[in-house]
Amino acid sequence: MKLTEFELDSIRIILEREEPTLLKYLPQLCVSSREDSGVGRVTRFARIQPSIDQEMNLTLGKSLYADIGEMAYGVGFMLFIDEGVPTELEVFSHSNEVIPKIIVSYKHSYI
């Protein structure tokens, strides 16, 4: 499965600001599964072979916020990096608002 435009933009923004060396993996990201709880969404990526062996395990994007047109309080993010490659993107509501299935109108900002 392909990433949505919203997922792709969010990951790109996180990596550009927090770990630009990992941008090289962006074109290789492919969705292996998605879980949606309404107020949260987890997108898991198919395994990517790192270009070099790395022990890097990070959680990025914690200070990225997205204002979504249909939501009063928007969403936050966590991008998980395991063994040097992106493995999962978590998007979560800042309240108990349901995240729209299709996100068209959004604006990212760091807080």
Short mmCIF file of N, CA and C in Angstrom, two decimals:
data_model
loop_
_atom_site.label_atom_id
_atom_site.label_comp_id
_atom_site.label_asym_id
_atom_site.label_seq_id
_atom_site.Cartn_x
_atom_site.Cartn_y
_atom_site.Cartn_z
N MET A 1 0.84 -1.18 0.00
CA MET A 1 0.00 0.00 0.00
C MET A 1 0.88 1.25 0.00
N LYS A 2 0.36 2.29 -0.59
CA LYS A 2 1.08 3.56 -0.64
C LYS A 2 0.74 4.42 0.57
N LEU A 3 1.68 5.28 0.93
CA LEU A 3 1.43 6.29 1.95
C LEU A 3 0.43 7.30 1.42
N THR A 4 -0.38 7.87 2.32
CA THR A 4 -1.24 8.98 1.92
C THR A 4 -0.38 10.24 1.79
N GLU A 5 -0.91 11.24 1.14
CA GLU A 5 -0.18 12.51 1.02
C GLU A 5 0.11 13.08 2.41
N PHE A 6 -0.86 12.98 3.32
CA PHE A 6 -0.69 13.48 4.68
C PHE A 6 0.43 12.73 5.40
N GLU A 7 0.45 11.41 5.31
CA GLU A 7 1.51 10.62 5.94
C GLU A 7 2.88 10.98 5.37
N LEU A 8 2.96 11.04 4.05
CA LEU A 8 4.22 11.35 3.37
C LEU A 8 4.74 12.73 3.77
N ASP A 9 3.86 13.74 3.75
CA ASP A 9 4.26 15.09 4.15
C ASP A 9 4.74 15.12 5.61
N SER A 10 4.01 14.43 6.47
CA SER A 10 4.35 14.42 7.90
C SER A 10 5.72 13.79 8.13
N ILE A 11 5.97 12.66 7.51
CA ILE A 11 7.26 11.98 7.66
C ILE A 11 8.39 12.84 7.11
N ARG A 12 8.18 13.42 5.94
CA ARG A 12 9.20 14.28 5.32
C ARG A 12 9.55 15.45 6.24
N ILE A 13 8.55 16.11 6.78
CA ILE A 13 8.78 17.26 7.67
C ILE A 13 9.56 16.84 8.91
N ILE A 14 9.18 15.72 9.50
CA ILE A 14 9.87 15.23 10.70
C ILE A 14 11.33 14.93 10.38
N LEU A 15 11.57 14.20 9.30
CA LEU A 15 12.95 13.82 8.96
C LEU A 15 13.79 15.03 8.57
N GLU A 16 13.22 15.96 7.81
CA GLU A 16 13.99 17.15 7.42
C GLU A 16 14.49 17.91 8.64
N ARG A 17 13.67 17.99 9.65
CA ARG A 17 14.04 18.78 10.83
C ARG A 17 14.86 18.00 11.85
N GLU A 18 14.54 16.73 12.03
CA GLU A 18 15.12 16.00 13.15
C GLU A 18 16.20 14.97 12.79
N GLU A 19 16.12 14.40 11.61
CA GLU A 19 17.11 13.38 11.24
C GLU A 19 17.23 13.31 9.72
N PRO A 20 17.77 14.37 9.09
CA PRO A 20 17.81 14.45 7.63
C PRO A 20 18.57 13.33 6.94
N THR A 21 19.47 12.66 7.64
CA THR A 21 20.20 11.55 7.01
C THR A 21 19.27 10.40 6.64
N LEU A 22 18.09 10.35 7.24
CA LEU A 22 17.14 9.26 6.96
C LEU A 22 16.18 9.58 5.81
N LEU A 23 16.26 10.78 5.26
CA LEU A 23 15.40 11.14 4.13
C LEU A 23 15.58 10.21 2.93
N LYS A 24 16.74 9.60 2.82
CA LYS A 24 17.02 8.69 1.71
C LYS A 24 16.06 7.49 1.69
N TYR A 25 15.45 7.18 2.83
CA TYR A 25 14.53 6.05 2.90
C TYR A 25 13.09 6.41 2.51
N LEU A 26 12.79 7.69 2.42
CA LEU A 26 11.42 8.13 2.14
C LEU A 26 10.84 7.50 0.87
N PRO A 27 11.55 7.46 -0.26
CA PRO A 27 10.98 6.85 -1.46
C PRO A 27 10.72 5.35 -1.33
N GLN A 28 11.37 4.70 -0.37
CA GLN A 28 11.23 3.26 -0.20
C GLN A 28 10.09 2.87 0.74
N LEU A 29 9.52 3.84 1.45
CA LEU A 29 8.50 3.51 2.44
C LEU A 29 7.23 3.00 1.77
N CYS A 30 6.78 1.86 2.25
CA CYS A 30 5.58 1.22 1.75
C CYS A 30 4.79 0.74 2.97
N VAL A 31 3.49 0.93 2.97
CA VAL A 31 2.65 0.58 4.11
C VAL A 31 2.44 -0.93 4.16
N SER A 32 2.73 -1.52 5.31
CA SER A 32 2.43 -2.94 5.49
C SER A 32 1.10 -3.13 6.20
N SER A 33 0.73 -2.16 7.08
CA SER A 33 -0.57 -2.23 7.75
C SER A 33 -0.92 -0.88 8.37
N ARG A 34 -2.22 -0.72 8.62
CA ARG A 34 -2.72 0.46 9.32
C ARG A 34 -3.71 0.01 10.38
N GLU A 35 -3.64 0.63 11.54
CA GLU A 35 -4.62 0.41 12.60
C GLU A 35 -5.23 1.76 12.94
N ASP A 36 -6.53 1.81 13.04
CA ASP A 36 -7.24 3.06 13.31
C ASP A 36 -8.17 2.87 14.49
N SER A 37 -7.92 3.62 15.57
CA SER A 37 -8.79 3.55 16.75
C SER A 37 -9.79 4.70 16.78
N GLY A 38 -9.78 5.53 15.77
CA GLY A 38 -10.63 6.72 15.75
C GLY A 38 -9.86 7.93 16.22
N VAL A 39 -9.32 7.87 17.44
CA VAL A 39 -8.55 9.00 17.99
C VAL A 39 -7.05 8.81 17.78
N GLY A 40 -6.67 7.71 17.15
CA GLY A 40 -5.28 7.44 16.85
C GLY A 40 -5.17 6.55 15.63
N ARG A 41 -4.04 6.64 14.97
CA ARG A 41 -3.80 5.84 13.78
C ARG A 41 -2.33 5.44 13.75
N VAL A 42 -2.08 4.16 13.52
CA VAL A 42 -0.71 3.65 13.42
C VAL A 42 -0.52 3.10 12.02
N THR A 43 0.50 3.61 11.34
CA THR A 43 0.86 3.12 10.01
C THR A 43 2.21 2.43 10.15
N ARG A 44 2.24 1.15 9.84
CA ARG A 44 3.49 0.38 9.88
C ARG A 44 4.03 0.24 8.48
N PHE A 45 5.37 0.30 8.39
CA PHE A 45 6.03 0.23 7.08
C PHE A 45 6.62 -1.15 6.85
N ALA A 46 6.62 -1.57 5.58
CA ALA A 46 7.32 -2.80 5.20
C ALA A 46 8.79 -2.62 5.54
N ARG A 47 9.42 -3.69 5.90
CA ARG A 47 10.83 -3.66 6.32
C ARG A 47 11.72 -3.15 5.19
N ILE A 48 12.59 -2.22 5.55
CA ILE A 48 13.59 -1.67 4.63
C ILE A 48 14.95 -2.13 5.12
N GLN A 49 15.79 -2.54 4.21
CA GLN A 49 17.16 -2.90 4.56
C GLN A 49 17.97 -1.61 4.71
N PRO A 50 18.55 -1.37 5.89
CA PRO A 50 19.35 -0.15 6.04
C PRO A 50 20.57 -0.17 5.13
N SER A 51 21.00 1.02 4.71
CA SER A 51 22.16 1.11 3.82
C SER A 51 23.45 0.73 4.55
N ILE A 52 23.48 0.93 5.85
CA ILE A 52 24.60 0.48 6.68
C ILE A 52 24.00 -0.04 7.98
N ASP A 53 24.71 -0.92 8.64
CA ASP A 53 24.23 -1.42 9.94
C ASP A 53 24.24 -0.28 10.95
N GLN A 54 23.08 -0.06 11.55
CA GLN A 54 22.98 1.00 12.54
C GLN A 54 22.24 0.49 13.76
N GLU A 55 22.61 1.01 14.89
CA GLU A 55 21.93 0.68 16.14
C GLU A 55 20.92 1.76 16.50
N MET A 56 20.72 2.74 15.59
CA MET A 56 19.89 3.90 15.89
C MET A 56 18.43 3.50 16.14
N ASN A 57 17.95 3.74 17.36
CA ASN A 57 16.55 3.55 17.72
C ASN A 57 16.07 4.86 18.32
N LEU A 58 15.15 5.52 17.63
CA LEU A 58 14.70 6.85 18.03
C LEU A 58 13.19 6.96 17.92
N THR A 59 12.64 7.93 18.61
CA THR A 59 11.26 8.35 18.41
C THR A 59 11.31 9.82 18.06
N LEU A 60 10.87 10.15 16.85
CA LEU A 60 10.94 11.53 16.34
C LEU A 60 9.54 12.11 16.21
N GLY A 61 9.48 13.42 16.01
CA GLY A 61 8.22 14.09 15.69
C GLY A 61 7.36 14.48 16.86
N LYS A 62 7.85 14.30 18.08
CA LYS A 62 7.03 14.56 19.26
C LYS A 62 6.58 16.00 19.38
N SER A 63 7.30 16.93 18.76
CA SER A 63 6.90 18.34 18.86
C SER A 63 6.26 18.85 17.56
N LEU A 64 5.93 17.94 16.64
CA LEU A 64 5.22 18.34 15.43
C LEU A 64 3.72 18.27 15.68
N TYR A 65 3.02 19.27 15.20
CA TYR A 65 1.57 19.39 15.35
C TYR A 65 0.98 19.60 13.96
N ALA A 66 -0.21 19.08 13.74
CA ALA A 66 -0.92 19.37 12.49
C ALA A 66 -2.32 19.86 12.81
N ASP A 67 -2.62 21.02 12.29
CA ASP A 67 -3.97 21.58 12.36
C ASP A 67 -4.74 20.96 11.20
N ILE A 68 -5.82 20.26 11.51
CA ILE A 68 -6.63 19.60 10.48
C ILE A 68 -7.97 20.30 10.44
N GLY A 69 -8.37 20.69 9.23
CA GLY A 69 -9.57 21.50 9.04
C GLY A 69 -10.80 21.03 9.80
N GLU A 70 -11.04 19.74 9.89
CA GLU A 70 -12.24 19.20 10.53
C GLU A 70 -12.11 19.03 12.04
N MET A 71 -10.93 19.30 12.60
CA MET A 71 -10.70 19.05 14.02
C MET A 71 -10.41 20.35 14.77
N ALA A 72 -10.93 20.46 15.99
CA ALA A 72 -10.71 21.66 16.80
C ALA A 72 -9.30 21.70 17.38
N TYR A 73 -8.72 20.53 17.71
CA TYR A 73 -7.44 20.51 18.42
C TYR A 73 -6.30 19.84 17.65
N GLY A 74 -6.54 19.30 16.50
CA GLY A 74 -5.47 18.76 15.68
C GLY A 74 -4.86 17.47 16.19
N VAL A 75 -3.69 17.13 15.62
CA VAL A 75 -3.04 15.86 15.94
C VAL A 75 -1.56 16.05 16.22
N GLY A 76 -1.00 15.06 16.90
CA GLY A 76 0.43 14.98 17.15
C GLY A 76 0.99 13.73 16.49
N PHE A 77 2.31 13.56 16.58
CA PHE A 77 2.98 12.49 15.85
C PHE A 77 4.08 11.84 16.66
N MET A 78 4.36 10.59 16.32
CA MET A 78 5.57 9.90 16.75
C MET A 78 6.00 9.03 15.57
N LEU A 79 7.23 9.26 15.11
CA LEU A 79 7.80 8.47 14.03
C LEU A 79 8.89 7.60 14.66
N PHE A 80 8.71 6.29 14.56
CA PHE A 80 9.63 5.35 15.19
C PHE A 80 10.71 4.91 14.21
N ILE A 81 11.95 4.98 14.67
CA ILE A 81 13.12 4.56 13.91
C ILE A 81 13.72 3.38 14.66
N ASP A 82 13.80 2.24 13.99
CA ASP A 82 14.37 1.04 14.59
C ASP A 82 15.49 0.54 13.70
N GLU A 83 16.65 0.33 14.32
CA GLU A 83 17.84 -0.13 13.61
C GLU A 83 18.16 0.75 12.40
N GLY A 84 17.92 2.06 12.57
CA GLY A 84 18.32 3.05 11.56
C GLY A 84 17.34 3.31 10.45
N VAL A 85 16.14 2.69 10.47
CA VAL A 85 15.16 2.93 9.41
C VAL A 85 13.78 3.22 10.01
N PRO A 86 12.96 4.04 9.32
CA PRO A 86 11.60 4.28 9.80
C PRO A 86 10.78 2.98 9.77
N THR A 87 10.06 2.72 10.87
CA THR A 87 9.26 1.51 10.94
C THR A 87 7.78 1.76 11.18
N GLU A 88 7.45 2.93 11.75
CA GLU A 88 6.05 3.15 12.13
C GLU A 88 5.79 4.64 12.35
N LEU A 89 4.62 5.09 11.92
CA LEU A 89 4.16 6.45 12.19
C LEU A 89 2.89 6.37 13.00
N GLU A 90 2.89 7.03 14.15
CA GLU A 90 1.69 7.11 14.96
C GLU A 90 1.17 8.54 14.91
N VAL A 91 -0.11 8.68 14.62
CA VAL A 91 -0.79 9.98 14.60
C VAL A 91 -1.88 9.90 15.66
N PHE A 92 -1.95 10.90 16.53
CA PHE A 92 -2.92 10.84 17.62
C PHE A 92 -3.62 12.18 17.82
N SER A 93 -4.87 12.10 18.20
CA SER A 93 -5.69 13.27 18.48
C SER A 93 -5.24 13.91 19.78
N HIS A 94 -5.26 15.25 19.83
CA HIS A 94 -4.92 15.96 21.06
C HIS A 94 -6.11 16.06 22.00
N SER A 95 -7.22 15.50 21.60
CA SER A 95 -8.42 15.43 22.45
C SER A 95 -9.07 14.09 22.10
N ASN A 96 -10.31 13.95 22.38
CA ASN A 96 -10.99 12.71 22.01
C ASN A 96 -11.68 12.82 20.66
N GLU A 97 -11.24 13.78 19.85
CA GLU A 97 -11.82 13.93 18.52
C GLU A 97 -11.39 12.79 17.62
N VAL A 98 -12.29 12.35 16.79
CA VAL A 98 -11.98 11.31 15.81
C VAL A 98 -11.19 11.94 14.66
N ILE A 99 -10.11 11.28 14.27
CA ILE A 99 -9.30 11.74 13.14
C ILE A 99 -10.03 11.34 11.85
N PRO A 100 -10.23 12.28 10.94
CA PRO A 100 -10.92 11.95 9.69
C PRO A 100 -10.20 10.83 8.93
N LYS A 101 -10.98 9.96 8.30
CA LYS A 101 -10.39 8.85 7.51
C LYS A 101 -9.52 9.41 6.38
N ILE A 102 -10.02 10.45 5.71
CA ILE A 102 -9.28 11.10 4.63
C ILE A 102 -8.97 12.52 5.06
N ILE A 103 -7.69 12.85 5.10
CA ILE A 103 -7.25 14.18 5.55
C ILE A 103 -6.80 14.96 4.32
N VAL A 104 -7.52 16.03 4.05
CA VAL A 104 -7.24 16.84 2.86
C VAL A 104 -6.66 18.20 3.25
N SER A 105 -7.29 18.83 4.23
CA SER A 105 -6.90 20.18 4.64
C SER A 105 -6.11 20.10 5.95
N TYR A 106 -4.80 20.44 5.88
CA TYR A 106 -3.96 20.37 7.06
C TYR A 106 -2.79 21.34 6.95
N LYS A 107 -2.24 21.69 8.12
CA LYS A 107 -1.06 22.54 8.15
C LYS A 107 -0.20 22.09 9.32
N HIS A 108 1.06 21.78 9.02
CA HIS A 108 2.02 21.34 10.03
C HIS A 108 2.72 22.53 10.69
N SER A 109 3.07 22.35 11.96
CA SER A 109 3.92 23.33 12.62
C SER A 109 4.60 22.65 13.82
N TYR A 110 5.79 23.13 14.14
CA TYR A 110 6.49 22.64 15.33
C TYR A 110 6.12 23.51 16.51
N ILE A 111 5.86 22.89 17.65
CA ILE A 111 5.49 23.62 18.86
C ILE A 111 6.57 23.47 19.90
#
